[in-house]
Structures are given as structure tokens and as C-alpha cells.
Amino acid sequence: MRTFGVEEELLIVDPTTGEPLALADALLSGHRMAADDAPDARSLETEDKTVYDDDEMGLSAELKLEQIETQTRPCLEYGVLLDQIRAGRTLADRAAQKNGARVAALATSPLASTSHTTPDPRYARMLERFGLTAQEQLTCGFHVHTYIESPEEGVAVLDRIRDKLAVLTALSANSPFWNGVPTGFESYRTQAWNRWPTSGPAGIYGTYPAYRRVVTRLLDSGVMLDEGMLYFDARLSRNHPTVEVRVADVCLRAEDAALIALLVRALVESASREWRDGVDPAPVPTVLLRMAAWQASSSGLSGELLDFGTFRPARAADVVRSLVDYLAPVLDEQGELAIVRQGVEDIIARGTGAAEQRRVRDRAMEGSPPEDLGLGAVVNHAVNITMRGAMDLSEVEAAPDLLRVRQS
């Protein structure tokens, strides 16, 4: 069974109004000072940022001061990963509360806000180079890292999972509001994120040297600042032997996040087996993948998706169940099929995070509409759901210290 780990980007919000607060530097400063007193504390310098990390999980800055990122350690089991996701949320929320704030697992801010760029030379260059795209990029994603044995295996996996990733966007959709208005999308984060020049689905590479040639040519174009800005839907980690899948919104519920991670790990394992068995990747044109991603972002699970086999419209619930059926041999072998089937049915029954946000807003708007059009209630609800199952950090089971997962 492959190790896997996740990164969650969370909004830092005012507990009264729900507005985003530019406090990431204060949260990290407090966490760093606390970690300095711990015997196993460490700070990890990467090309993109510094991760302040204790024995179980870490916190780090992102592009905007209104968000904070948590990282789990690599895990082998669903239960351990779920515990670590909850513990990471607890860690971030404790740091926020010390500064009069809370954290919320929302992929975009429901309330209008002027965001603030983290004071870092790299982020300053991004703001200068990419203008409004960087200025407005207050989005919170969910990234899953899964272990691979070699770069060659990693590229083979990228080639064989690309046609199925839009289903994960639909399942995780959790951003129906943007700057105080309904967007008409389930995952507007996907729309905002895809304004970056290298975001979205990629073509079939075939070999690791071919993958590196694509990366080199993109860097040689002079458009991107560095390799960290190659924002493909899925990519090879620069610092660790993992495939990183980046299409999901941050999920309201920790158990939904862990479910997405299980699906990603099963996708990686299934793709690797196909490669070893000589099964070629599906030759789906990248333009169709972009269409599938747009449709998933637009309707989530509320309407139709493009079926990953035919790329024709099909009922969203049927497409999601088809993905589970496709992954069933690996999931069953790993003892996770029942967990995944139940988790998927739970999301289908209650709706995505986006659907839940809209329901909360609609209830808040009943009778006399509030001044914030019910969006403050949305954020307050999200804070409560984000912290559901919050854990005593001392009770978190230590994950195997095999391969640390750290990536911007």
C-alpha cells in the first residue's frame, strides 16, 4: 500500500462577520515560537516557503495572508490520515483563536474582501508579473501526494489519470460564492485558479524525459517565475517521490477530504498497474479534458458531468459511481471499498460543500434578509463544520515517518 499525505488551505476569518483576516504571519509566528520549545520541532526551507512543523503536522504561509496551509505526514491508513487532517485543522484553529480569528474550510471567501499578499520576495514578483490574477487569487485548494517508486512510474500515472480528475473536482466542489455574490458555479475556485497560464489538464507525456522537456520549455518561455508555478492538475513533486493531484477544492468536512485522498491513491495505484500491464493511456484530447473540468466546476453533482469513458453527458451521480467501480479492484484489495462507497453515497445524498453553503444562505435569507445577504451565516456554519471532530493533538497517532510530504 502506497503512502499518501495531503495539504489543506484554510481561510482565516473573523468569527463575528465572517470576513477574511490577513493574519497568517501572526499565526505562523505564534506557531513557530511554540514549536521552538518542542523537542522535535523543525523548520523546512523549500524553494517556495518555510514550513514550521512539529512532530505530527505543519503550518505554512501561502500566497495570501488570509489563508493558512496545513500538512499531514505521509500515512498508510485512512483512519490515520483522517486523524491527521482533523489535527491539522485543530492546530490552525488554535493558532487563529489566539489572534481573535477562526479558520474555515472554504475554497473561496463568500464575503467580499481585499486580500493581502504575503510579504515574500517570490510572492511580490508574482504580484508584479501576473497583476490581477495574483491580486485576486484568494483560493483554497486540497492537494494529495501519493508515493511513486520512480519518475518513470510517476509520468505513466500522470498519463493515465488525467481523464478522470474532473470527477474529483465535482465531488469536492465547495466554492459557490465569490466576492459577495453567487457565481452560478459549484467550484468557482477552479475558474479563478485556471487563470494561471500553466493550470489545468496536460497532454500525454509518454516518458519522463518528455515530461522534463515540457517543463523546460515552459520555463524557457519566461512566463513563469520557477518550476513551483507549473500548476498542472497533476504533477510530479519537485522535492519528494510523489504524484501531486491538485484539482480539488478544500472540503468542508474532514471525512470528505480523506475520501478524496483515498480515491487519488487508488487512481495512482490503478494507473501504475495499467502501465505495468502495457495498457496505453486513453488518448483523450486535452481540450475535452478542459471541457470536463469546466462542467465539473459548473454543476458539481447537481446535474451532469462528462463521463470519463465516453466524454458525453451523464448523470453526475452515475459518473461518480462509475469511477468507484473502476477503482474497486484496488480499493477492495486495500480494504477501503466499503469506506469509499459509503463516503461517495453520503456526498451524493447531502450534496457537495457548495450545495450546503447555498442551503445555509437560503435559510439565513428567510424573512428579513440580513445586510450581508446571509453570507456571514455561511462562514459561521463552515467554521463549525470545519472543526467537527476536532481532536486533542496529544491523541493523534503518529504516522510512519517514511516520506515527508511538503510541496507548495
PDB file of N, CA and C in Angstrom, residues 2 146-157 208 236 240-243 272 275-276:
ATOM      1  N   ARG A   2       0.564   2.185  -0.860  1.00  0.00           N
ATOM      2  CA  ARG A   2       1.370   3.399  -1.007  1.00  0.00           C
ATOM      3  C   ARG A   2       1.093   4.377   0.132  1.00  0.00           C
ATOM      4  N   THR A 146       0.856  11.173  -3.433  1.00  0.00           N
ATOM      5  CA  THR A 146       0.901   9.711  -3.338  1.00  0.00           C
ATOM      6  C   THR A 146       2.263   9.220  -3.793  1.00  0.00           C
ATOM      7  N   TYR A 147       2.819   8.300  -3.044  1.00  0.00           N
ATOM      8  CA  TYR A 147       4.171   7.795  -3.294  1.00  0.00           C
ATOM      9  C   TYR A 147       4.271   7.090  -4.652  1.00  0.00           C
ATOM     10  N   ILE A 148       5.377   7.325  -5.344  1.00  0.00           N
ATOM     11  CA  ILE A 148       5.720   6.601  -6.563  1.00  0.00           C
ATOM     12  C   ILE A 148       7.147   6.077  -6.424  1.00  0.00           C
ATOM     13  N   GLU A 149       7.438   4.990  -7.112  1.00  0.00           N
ATOM     14  CA  GLU A 149       8.749   4.360  -6.989  1.00  0.00           C
ATOM     15  C   GLU A 149       9.807   5.018  -7.860  1.00  0.00           C
ATOM     16  N   SER A 150       9.377   5.724  -8.904  1.00  0.00           N
ATOM     17  CA  SER A 150      10.340   6.344  -9.817  1.00  0.00           C
ATOM     18  C   SER A 150       9.644   7.441 -10.607  1.00  0.00           C
ATOM     19  N   PRO A 151      10.419   8.382 -11.162  1.00  0.00           N
ATOM     20  CA  PRO A 151       9.801   9.385 -12.042  1.00  0.00           C
ATOM     21  C   PRO A 151       9.114   8.758 -13.250  1.00  0.00           C
ATOM     22  N   GLU A 152       9.677   7.672 -13.754  1.00  0.00           N
ATOM     23  CA  GLU A 152       9.067   7.000 -14.907  1.00  0.00           C
ATOM     24  C   GLU A 152       7.668   6.493 -14.550  1.00  0.00           C
ATOM     25  N   GLU A 153       7.554   5.888 -13.363  1.00  0.00           N
ATOM     26  CA  GLU A 153       6.235   5.455 -12.926  1.00  0.00           C
ATOM     27  C   GLU A 153       5.315   6.657 -12.746  1.00  0.00           C
ATOM     28  N   GLY A 154       5.864   7.746 -12.207  1.00  0.00           N
ATOM     29  CA  GLY A 154       5.060   8.930 -11.986  1.00  0.00           C
ATOM     30  C   GLY A 154       4.468   9.485 -13.267  1.00  0.00           C
ATOM     31  N   VAL A 155       5.263   9.563 -14.322  1.00  0.00           N
ATOM     32  CA  VAL A 155       4.755  10.065 -15.594  1.00  0.00           C
ATOM     33  C   VAL A 155       3.721   9.114 -16.178  1.00  0.00           C
ATOM     34  N   ALA A 156       3.953   7.818 -16.049  1.00  0.00           N
ATOM     35  CA  ALA A 156       2.965   6.846 -16.506  1.00  0.00           C
ATOM     36  C   ALA A 156       1.633   7.040 -15.783  1.00  0.00           C
ATOM     37  N   VAL A 157       1.703   7.345 -14.499  1.00  0.00           N
ATOM     38  CA  VAL A 157       0.489   7.616 -13.730  1.00  0.00           C
ATOM     39  C   VAL A 157      -0.188   8.892 -14.222  1.00  0.00           C
ATOM     40  N   TYR A 208       9.400  10.017 -19.000  1.00  0.00           N
ATOM     41  CA  TYR A 208       9.889  11.046 -18.084  1.00  0.00           C
ATOM     42  C   TYR A 208      10.739  12.096 -18.806  1.00  0.00           C
ATOM     43  N   LEU A 236       4.497  15.890 -10.981  1.00  0.00           N
ATOM     44  CA  LEU A 236       5.481  15.255 -10.120  1.00  0.00           C
ATOM     45  C   LEU A 236       5.983  16.278  -9.116  1.00  0.00           C
ATOM     46  N   HIS A 240       9.912  15.498  -3.542  1.00  0.00           N
ATOM     47  CA  HIS A 240       9.606  14.200  -2.958  1.00  0.00           C
ATOM     48  C   HIS A 240       9.163  13.226  -4.046  1.00  0.00           C
ATOM     49  N   PRO A 241       9.302  11.934  -3.815  1.00  0.00           N
ATOM     50  CA  PRO A 241       8.881  10.941  -4.811  1.00  0.00           C
ATOM     51  C   PRO A 241       7.374  10.714  -4.758  1.00  0.00           C
ATOM     52  N   THR A 242       6.622  11.716  -5.180  1.00  0.00           N
ATOM     53  CA  THR A 242       5.165  11.634  -5.164  1.00  0.00           C
ATOM     54  C   THR A 242       4.585  12.228  -6.438  1.00  0.00           C
ATOM     55  N   VAL A 243       3.390  11.753  -6.757  1.00  0.00           N
ATOM     56  CA  VAL A 243       2.497  12.431  -7.700  1.00  0.00           C
ATOM     57  C   VAL A 243       1.579  13.312  -6.869  1.00  0.00           C
ATOM     58  N   SER A 272      -0.744   2.797 -12.257  1.00  0.00           N
ATOM     59  CA  SER A 272       0.552   2.123 -12.269  1.00  0.00           C
ATOM     60  C   SER A 272       0.416   0.687 -12.747  1.00  0.00           C
ATOM     61  N   TRP A 275      -0.023   0.603 -16.473  1.00  0.00           N
ATOM     62  CA  TRP A 275       1.276   0.837 -17.127  1.00  0.00           C
ATOM     63  C   TRP A 275       2.110  -0.434 -17.145  1.00  0.00           C
ATOM     64  N   ARG A 276       2.188  -1.098 -16.017  1.00  0.00           N
ATOM     65  CA  ARG A 276       2.998  -2.313 -15.939  1.00  0.00           C
ATOM     66  C   ARG A 276       2.407  -3.434 -16.781  1.00  0.00           C
TER      67      ARG A 276
END
